[in-house]
């Protein structure tokens, strides 16, 4: 397995023979499926890669609240509003677990959040697309959380202990999110009028390809995959997970009675998988460079949230200090 990893990917991975004794012990631990914990020795590059991935993941959860927050006041019923609010609160919680996991690696939360706000840190490309109608809330839950689960279920076995444990809880909540999204769409398709059914198809048409892009560039263009796979930070490649998502999602699409905006999507009995069309990678790279339809709006909303909340944080610190002084007196 390790030898095979050395051969694959865009970047070469160090062979065991080229490693320092510490690196070799570390790699052997990884190969034996022993989790790496915060106080264990780890190569600087392993720490750096994890801080990059876990901080991006945390930012994605927090920015991911914004397209949905847009619909809280317009959810069609009280039940839908409560479900949506619960989902958004879960995402805030996921962000907090992930920022905490990131801090165990020695990263500073304020510094990482500042990188997000200044446009220097990435977050998932999907959240730079607008949510234009109520069916988008269903499609986000079904497709976006559905893609997130496929990626995150395997991250429960990631090699870094705190990240892996955070993922276990996150996955449980994500599966509720996915089901609530699918149920919104099923209700619209089974009980809705023609205009509501058309809204579902429209939401799928707009979010299908961006959901496939969530898995990252194709393996041949993924600079981080080979090393992350060797360190078992990633357990499957971007393309493997994208294919798994498509295979499990197409039957659900058929139950809905909808179609994907991909004329090349068809079952390939020989491969035992669905074939699918070419992803527009120019669009993906444009979005992750900051030029998607909503990148600027999302970052501005985050920056405003921080500055509008300054007085609340100051008041909370002042209150906590007062309490401490009283307790000490
Ligand atoms: N969007 O070498 P690669 C959620 C970047 S949110 C933006 O393959 P890697 C949810 C990548 O960072 C889901 N950027 O990278 C929340 C790298 O750039 P840098 C979030 C992307 O890290 C609320 C470059 O492209 N999930 O669940 O090996 C509501 C080259 O890529 C994207 C996670 O974050 C993208 N889609 O693999 C609902 C999961 N793809 O850093 C749902 C954890 C790639 O070198 N993360 N890039 O400048 C991962 O599993 C991996 O980081 C990825 C990318 C598979 C995303």
Short mmCIF file of C-alpha atoms and ligand atoms in Angstrom, two decimals:
data_model
loop_
_atom_site.label_atom_id
_atom_site.label_comp_id
_atom_site.label_asym_id
_atom_site.label_seq_id
_atom_site.Cartn_x
_atom_site.Cartn_y
_atom_site.Cartn_z
CA UNK A 1 0.00 0.00 0.00
CA UNK A 2 2.72 2.46 1.03
CA UNK A 3 4.90 1.62 -1.96
CA UNK A 4 1.90 2.13 -4.22
CA UNK A 5 1.27 5.58 -2.71
CA UNK A 6 4.84 6.60 -3.45
CA UNK A 7 4.09 6.10 -7.13
CA UNK A 8 0.80 8.00 -7.31
CA UNK A 9 -0.30 11.59 -7.10
CA UNK A 10 1.07 14.84 -8.39
CA UNK A 11 3.65 15.26 -5.62
CA UNK A 12 6.04 12.46 -4.75
CA UNK A 13 5.92 11.02 -1.24
CA UNK A 14 9.10 10.26 0.72
CA UNK A 15 10.01 6.57 0.71
CA UNK A 16 10.60 4.90 4.12
CA UNK A 17 14.34 4.59 3.35
CA UNK A 18 14.65 8.37 2.90
CA UNK A 19 13.02 9.20 6.23
CA UNK A 20 14.72 10.24 9.47
CA UNK A 21 14.34 7.73 12.32
CA UNK A 22 11.59 9.88 13.88
CA UNK A 23 9.71 10.13 10.60
CA UNK A 24 9.96 6.38 10.10
CA UNK A 25 8.54 5.61 13.56
CA UNK A 26 5.75 8.10 12.83
CA UNK A 27 4.96 6.50 9.44
CA UNK A 28 4.99 3.02 10.98
CA UNK A 29 2.48 4.18 13.58
CA UNK A 30 0.25 5.52 10.83
CA UNK A 31 0.59 2.28 8.86
CA UNK A 32 -0.40 0.32 11.99
CA UNK A 33 -3.59 2.46 12.28
CA UNK A 34 -2.47 4.01 15.59
CA UNK A 35 -3.99 7.46 16.00
CA UNK A 36 -1.70 10.47 16.32
CA UNK A 37 -2.56 12.55 19.40
CA UNK A 38 -1.75 16.24 20.07
CA UNK A 39 1.29 15.61 22.28
CA UNK A 40 2.87 12.99 20.00
CA UNK A 41 5.79 13.87 17.76
CA UNK A 42 4.68 14.62 14.19
CA UNK A 43 6.48 15.99 11.11
CA UNK A 44 5.98 19.75 10.65
CA UNK A 45 4.43 19.12 7.25
CA UNK A 46 1.84 16.73 8.76
CA UNK A 47 0.90 19.41 11.31
CA UNK A 48 0.74 22.07 8.59
CA UNK A 49 -1.39 19.94 6.28
CA UNK A 50 -3.83 19.17 9.06
CA UNK A 51 -4.09 22.81 10.15
CA UNK A 52 -4.81 23.69 6.52
CA UNK A 53 -7.47 21.02 6.03
CA UNK A 54 -9.15 21.28 9.44
CA UNK A 55 -9.25 25.10 9.36
CA UNK A 56 -10.71 25.05 5.82
CA UNK A 57 -13.25 22.53 7.02
CA UNK A 58 -14.17 24.69 10.04
CA UNK A 59 -14.47 27.80 7.85
CA UNK A 60 -16.73 25.83 5.47
CA UNK A 61 -19.10 24.98 8.30
CA UNK A 62 -19.32 28.60 9.40
CA UNK A 63 -19.63 30.11 5.91
CA UNK A 64 -22.04 27.26 5.08
CA UNK A 65 -24.51 28.74 7.56
CA UNK A 66 -24.92 31.86 5.41
CA UNK A 67 -26.80 30.57 2.33
CA UNK A 68 -29.23 28.83 4.68
CA UNK A 69 -29.57 31.73 7.13
CA UNK A 70 -30.94 33.60 4.14
CA UNK A 71 -34.06 31.36 4.28
CA UNK A 72 -34.90 31.26 8.00
CA UNK A 73 -37.40 34.10 7.76
CA UNK A 74 -38.94 32.68 4.60
CA UNK A 75 -39.28 28.98 5.48
CA UNK A 76 -42.82 27.95 4.42
CA UNK A 77 -44.00 26.48 7.77
CA UNK A 78 -43.07 26.62 11.45
CA UNK A 79 -41.84 23.00 11.25
CA UNK A 80 -39.53 23.83 8.34
CA UNK A 81 -38.25 26.94 10.12
CA UNK A 82 -37.40 24.94 13.26
CA UNK A 83 -35.65 22.23 11.23
CA UNK A 84 -33.64 24.79 9.32
CA UNK A 85 -32.63 26.65 12.47
CA UNK A 86 -31.58 23.37 14.12
CA UNK A 87 -29.48 22.50 11.06
CA UNK A 88 -27.77 25.90 11.03
CA UNK A 89 -27.04 25.64 14.77
CA UNK A 90 -25.54 22.18 14.21
CA UNK A 91 -23.22 23.72 11.62
CA UNK A 92 -22.06 26.36 14.10
CA UNK A 93 -21.33 23.48 16.49
CA UNK A 94 -19.36 21.61 13.80
CA UNK A 95 -17.30 24.75 13.22
CA UNK A 96 -16.55 24.93 16.95
CA UNK A 97 -15.48 21.27 17.25
CA UNK A 98 -13.27 21.69 14.21
CA UNK A 99 -11.66 24.96 15.37
CA UNK A 100 -10.99 23.21 18.71
CA UNK A 101 -9.41 20.21 16.92
CA UNK A 102 -7.31 22.70 14.94
CA UNK A 103 -6.16 24.43 18.16
CA UNK A 104 -4.81 21.10 19.49
CA UNK A 105 -2.27 21.38 16.64
CA UNK A 106 -1.02 24.70 18.01
CA UNK A 107 -2.88 26.94 15.54
CA UNK A 108 -4.42 30.18 16.77
CA UNK A 109 -8.14 30.47 16.07
CA UNK A 110 -8.18 34.27 15.72
CA UNK A 111 -5.28 34.14 13.25
CA UNK A 112 -6.95 31.46 11.14
CA UNK A 113 -10.28 33.31 11.14
CA UNK A 114 -8.45 36.48 10.12
CA UNK A 115 -6.97 34.56 7.15
CA UNK A 116 -10.51 33.63 6.12
CA UNK A 117 -11.75 37.19 6.41
CA UNK A 118 -8.86 38.61 4.44
CA UNK A 119 -9.44 36.07 1.64
CA UNK A 120 -6.19 34.15 2.31
CA UNK A 121 -7.86 30.94 3.54
CA UNK A 122 -10.09 28.68 1.50
CA UNK A 123 -13.50 27.26 2.38
CA UNK A 124 -15.73 24.92 0.40
CA UNK A 125 -16.44 26.20 -3.11
CA UNK A 126 -20.11 25.21 -2.83
CA UNK A 127 -20.97 28.08 -0.49
CA UNK A 128 -20.15 30.65 -3.14
CA UNK A 129 -23.32 29.82 -5.05
CA UNK A 130 -26.61 31.59 -4.28
CA UNK A 131 -29.70 29.91 -2.78
CA UNK A 132 -32.49 31.37 -4.90
CA UNK A 133 -35.66 29.48 -3.98
CA UNK A 134 -37.02 27.29 -1.15
CA UNK A 135 -36.17 24.11 -3.07
CA UNK A 136 -32.52 25.17 -2.74
CA UNK A 137 -32.83 24.43 1.00
CA UNK A 138 -33.85 20.89 0.11
CA UNK A 139 -31.14 20.55 -2.52
CA UNK A 140 -28.47 21.91 -0.17
CA UNK A 141 -29.47 19.39 2.52
CA UNK A 142 -29.67 16.50 0.08
CA UNK A 143 -26.76 17.21 -2.29
CA UNK A 144 -24.38 19.40 -0.26
CA UNK A 145 -24.74 17.60 3.06
CA UNK A 146 -24.94 14.34 1.10
CA UNK A 147 -21.57 15.06 -0.53
CA UNK A 148 -20.18 16.24 2.81
CA UNK A 149 -21.20 12.92 4.44
CA UNK A 150 -19.49 10.83 1.76
CA UNK A 151 -16.31 12.81 2.38
CA UNK A 152 -16.66 12.88 6.16
CA UNK A 153 -17.65 9.27 6.88
CA UNK A 154 -14.18 8.25 5.74
CA UNK A 155 -12.62 11.10 7.74
CA UNK A 156 -13.88 9.35 10.91
CA UNK A 157 -10.87 7.08 10.29
CA UNK A 158 -8.43 9.92 9.65
CA UNK A 159 -5.09 9.46 11.40
CA UNK A 160 -5.26 12.50 13.72
CA UNK A 161 -7.24 11.56 16.86
CA UNK A 162 -9.04 14.87 17.66
CA UNK A 163 -10.12 15.36 14.01
CA UNK A 164 -11.32 11.77 13.74
CA UNK A 165 -13.38 12.04 16.96
CA UNK A 166 -14.92 15.37 15.89
CA UNK A 167 -15.99 13.72 12.62
CA UNK A 168 -17.90 10.94 14.41
CA UNK A 169 -20.36 13.38 15.97
CA UNK A 170 -20.48 15.60 12.90
CA UNK A 171 -21.45 12.64 10.68
CA UNK A 172 -24.41 11.74 12.90
CA UNK A 173 -25.77 15.26 12.57
CA UNK A 174 -25.03 15.50 8.85
CA UNK A 175 -27.16 12.44 8.16
CA UNK A 176 -30.15 14.21 9.75
CA UNK A 177 -29.38 17.22 7.54
CA UNK A 178 -29.28 15.09 4.42
CA UNK A 179 -32.60 13.44 5.23
CA UNK A 180 -34.36 16.70 6.04
CA UNK A 181 -33.18 18.11 2.71
CA UNK A 182 -34.37 15.10 0.77
CA UNK A 183 -37.72 15.20 2.56
CA UNK A 184 -38.22 18.85 1.55
CA UNK A 185 -37.70 17.85 -2.08
CA UNK A 186 -39.87 14.71 -1.88
CA UNK A 187 -42.71 16.76 -0.38
CA UNK A 188 -42.45 19.36 -3.13
CA UNK A 189 -42.35 16.67 -5.84
CA UNK A 190 -45.20 14.55 -4.42
CA UNK A 191 -47.54 17.21 -3.06
CA UNK A 192 -46.45 20.32 -4.91
CA UNK A 193 -47.96 22.06 -7.93
CA UNK A 194 -46.16 22.31 -11.28
CA UNK A 195 -44.37 25.51 -10.28
CA UNK A 196 -43.06 23.89 -7.09
CA UNK A 197 -41.88 20.80 -8.99
CA UNK A 198 -40.12 23.09 -11.46
CA UNK A 199 -38.38 24.81 -8.53
CA UNK A 200 -36.96 21.44 -7.43
CA UNK A 201 -35.59 20.66 -10.88
CA UNK A 202 -34.17 24.18 -11.15
CA UNK A 203 -32.39 23.85 -7.78
CA UNK A 204 -30.91 20.49 -8.84
CA UNK A 205 -29.81 21.93 -12.20
CA UNK A 206 -27.90 24.73 -10.46
CA UNK A 207 -26.40 22.76 -7.55
CA UNK A 208 -25.55 19.41 -9.21
CA UNK A 209 -22.19 20.33 -10.69
CA UNK A 210 -21.07 22.54 -7.77
CA UNK A 211 -21.86 19.59 -5.44
CA UNK A 212 -19.58 17.33 -7.53
CA UNK A 213 -16.85 19.98 -7.28
CA UNK A 214 -16.93 19.77 -3.47
CA UNK A 215 -14.69 16.67 -3.67
CA UNK A 216 -11.85 18.79 -5.04
CA UNK A 217 -9.85 18.63 -8.28
CA UNK A 218 -9.46 15.36 -10.14
CA UNK A 219 -6.73 13.11 -8.71
CA UNK A 220 -4.31 14.04 -11.47
CA UNK A 221 -4.57 17.72 -10.42
CA UNK A 222 -4.70 17.28 -6.65
CA UNK A 223 -1.31 18.36 -5.29
CA UNK A 224 -2.04 17.33 -1.70
CA UNK A 225 -3.63 13.91 -2.16
CA UNK A 226 -0.59 11.62 -2.40
CA UNK A 227 1.00 12.82 0.84
CA UNK A 228 -2.34 13.09 2.66
CA UNK A 229 -3.16 9.51 1.65
CA UNK A 230 0.25 8.26 2.79
CA UNK A 231 -0.34 9.94 6.17
CA UNK A 232 -3.92 8.58 6.18
CA UNK A 233 -5.28 12.08 6.70
CA UNK A 234 -7.31 11.29 3.57
CA UNK A 235 -8.47 7.67 3.21
CA UNK A 236 -9.78 7.89 -0.36
CA UNK A 237 -8.92 10.11 -3.29
CA UNK A 238 -11.11 12.97 -4.51
CA UNK A 239 -12.22 11.01 -7.60
CA UNK A 240 -13.04 7.86 -5.62
CA UNK A 241 -15.32 9.80 -3.27
CA UNK A 242 -16.92 11.77 -6.12
CA UNK A 243 -17.79 8.48 -7.85
CA UNK A 244 -19.17 7.01 -4.61
CA UNK A 245 -21.39 10.08 -4.17
CA UNK A 246 -22.72 9.88 -7.73
CA UNK A 247 -23.42 6.14 -7.43
CA UNK A 248 -25.46 6.58 -4.29
CA UNK A 249 -27.23 9.78 -5.35
CA UNK A 250 -28.55 8.86 -8.82
CA UNK A 251 -31.06 6.27 -7.49
CA UNK A 252 -32.35 8.93 -5.06
CA UNK A 253 -32.66 11.36 -7.97
CA UNK A 254 -34.77 8.78 -9.81
CA UNK A 255 -37.09 8.30 -6.80
CA UNK A 256 -37.62 12.07 -6.79
CA UNK A 257 -38.61 11.91 -10.46
CA UNK A 258 -35.98 14.50 -11.39
CA UNK A 259 -32.96 14.47 -13.68
CA UNK A 260 -29.36 15.63 -13.47
CA UNK A 261 -28.13 18.35 -15.86
CA UNK A 262 -25.69 15.85 -17.37
CA UNK A 263 -26.50 14.11 -20.67
CA UNK A 264 -23.54 11.76 -20.15
CA UNK A 265 -24.78 10.38 -16.84
CA UNK A 266 -25.53 6.69 -17.35
CA UNK A 267 -24.99 3.34 -15.66
CA UNK A 268 -21.92 1.48 -16.86
CA UNK A 269 -22.52 -2.19 -16.11
CA UNK A 270 -18.95 -3.13 -16.96
CA UNK A 271 -17.47 -0.69 -14.43
CA UNK A 272 -20.31 -1.14 -11.95
CA UNK A 273 -20.52 2.65 -11.62
CA UNK A 274 -22.28 5.59 -13.24
CA UNK A 275 -20.35 7.36 -15.99
CA UNK A 276 -20.68 11.13 -15.91
CA UNK A 277 -19.76 14.18 -17.97
CA UNK A 278 -16.76 16.49 -17.78
CA UNK A 279 -16.69 18.85 -14.79
CA UNK A 280 -16.05 22.52 -15.66
CA UNK A 281 -12.75 22.80 -13.82
CA UNK A 282 -12.19 26.39 -14.97
CA UNK A 283 -15.29 27.35 -13.03
CA UNK A 284 -14.06 25.44 -9.94
CA UNK A 285 -10.63 27.10 -9.95
CA UNK A 286 -12.23 30.50 -10.51
CA UNK A 287 -14.50 30.01 -7.50
CA UNK A 288 -11.68 28.89 -5.20
CA UNK A 289 -9.63 31.90 -6.30
CA UNK A 290 -12.40 34.13 -4.94
CA UNK A 291 -14.29 34.86 -8.16
CA UNK A 292 -17.47 32.81 -7.66
CA UNK A 293 -20.95 34.38 -7.74
CA UNK A 294 -21.08 35.01 -3.95
CA UNK A 295 -17.45 34.98 -2.65
CA UNK A 296 -17.33 38.70 -1.93
CA UNK A 297 -20.77 38.77 -0.32
CA UNK A 298 -19.98 35.78 1.94
CA UNK A 299 -16.74 37.30 3.24
CA UNK A 300 -18.33 40.69 3.75
CA UNK A 301 -21.13 39.10 5.77
CA UNK A 302 -18.57 37.30 7.95
CA UNK A 303 -16.52 40.47 8.48
CA UNK A 304 -19.65 42.42 9.42
CA UNK A 305 -20.73 39.68 11.84
CA UNK A 306 -17.36 39.99 13.61
CA UNK A 307 -17.43 43.78 13.79
CA UNK A 308 -21.13 43.98 14.76
CA UNK A 309 -20.51 41.47 17.55
CA UNK A 310 -17.48 43.24 19.03
CA UNK A 311 -19.54 44.90 21.80
CA UNK A 312 -21.09 41.55 22.77
CA UNK A 313 -17.68 39.90 23.12
CA UNK A 314 -16.32 42.89 25.08
CA UNK A 315 -19.35 42.82 27.39
CA UNK A 316 -18.98 39.04 27.93
CA UNK A 317 -15.27 39.42 28.82
CA UNK A 318 -16.02 42.37 31.16
CA UNK A 319 -18.76 40.31 32.84
CA UNK A 320 -16.47 37.30 33.25
CA UNK A 321 -13.69 39.49 34.71
CA UNK A 322 -16.12 41.08 37.18
CA UNK A 323 -17.27 37.64 38.29
CA UNK A 324 -13.65 36.54 38.78
CA UNK A 325 -12.88 39.70 40.83
CA UNK A 326 -15.96 39.13 43.02
CA UNK A 327 -15.02 35.48 43.57
CA UNK A 328 -11.44 36.50 44.52
CA UNK A 329 -12.63 39.25 46.95
N1 LIG B 1 -13.54 24.11 -2.25
O1 LIG B 1 -4.92 18.88 -3.37
P1 LIG B 1 -6.38 19.04 -3.13
C1 LIG B 1 -19.97 20.94 4.95
C2 LIG B 1 -8.51 23.24 -2.62
S1 LIG B 1 -18.70 21.76 4.28
C3 LIG B 1 -12.52 24.94 -1.98
O2 LIG B 1 -7.25 17.94 -3.59
P2 LIG B 1 -6.96 18.42 -0.37
C4 LIG B 1 -21.22 21.63 5.15
C5 LIG B 1 -7.66 22.57 -1.56
O3 LIG B 1 -7.92 23.12 -0.29
C6 LIG B 1 -17.68 20.63 3.48
N2 LIG B 1 -11.21 24.57 -2.09
O4 LIG B 1 -6.62 19.39 -1.58
C7 LIG B 1 -21.25 22.80 5.90
C8 LIG B 1 -6.28 22.86 -2.10
O5 LIG B 1 -5.92 24.21 -1.82
P3 LIG B 1 -4.69 24.61 -0.82
C9 LIG B 1 -16.27 20.91 3.84
C10 LIG B 1 -10.97 23.30 -2.47
O6 LIG B 1 -6.99 19.25 0.85
C11 LIG B 1 -22.42 23.50 6.06
C12 LIG B 1 -6.46 22.79 -3.61
O7 LIG B 1 -7.84 23.01 -3.85
N3 LIG B 1 -15.61 19.66 3.94
O8 LIG B 1 -19.79 19.80 5.22
O9 LIG B 1 -6.08 17.21 -0.36
C13 LIG B 1 -23.59 23.06 5.43
C14 LIG B 1 -6.02 21.48 -4.20
O10 LIG B 1 -6.89 20.40 -3.79
C15 LIG B 1 -11.99 22.39 -2.75
C16 LIG B 1 -14.29 19.58 4.12
O11 LIG B 1 -13.61 20.55 4.22
C17 LIG B 1 -13.31 22.83 -2.63
N4 LIG B 1 -14.37 22.04 -2.89
O12 LIG B 1 -8.43 17.88 -0.70
C18 LIG B 1 -23.55 21.90 4.70
C19 LIG B 1 -13.77 18.17 4.24
N5 LIG B 1 -11.43 21.22 -3.11
O13 LIG B 1 -5.19 24.41 0.58
C20 LIG B 1 -22.39 21.17 4.56
C21 LIG B 1 -12.34 18.12 4.62
C22 LIG B 1 -10.11 21.40 -3.07
O14 LIG B 1 -3.55 23.65 -1.13
N6 LIG B 1 -11.48 18.42 3.53
N7 LIG B 1 -9.82 22.64 -2.70
O15 LIG B 1 -4.42 26.04 -1.14
C23 LIG B 1 -11.07 17.52 2.60
O16 LIG B 1 -11.47 16.36 2.61
C24 LIG B 1 -10.07 17.98 1.58
O17 LIG B 1 -9.47 19.16 2.05
C25 LIG B 1 -10.66 18.22 0.17
C26 LIG B 1 -9.53 18.74 -0.73
C27 LIG B 1 -11.17 16.90 -0.38
C28 LIG B 1 -11.78 19.25 0.19
#
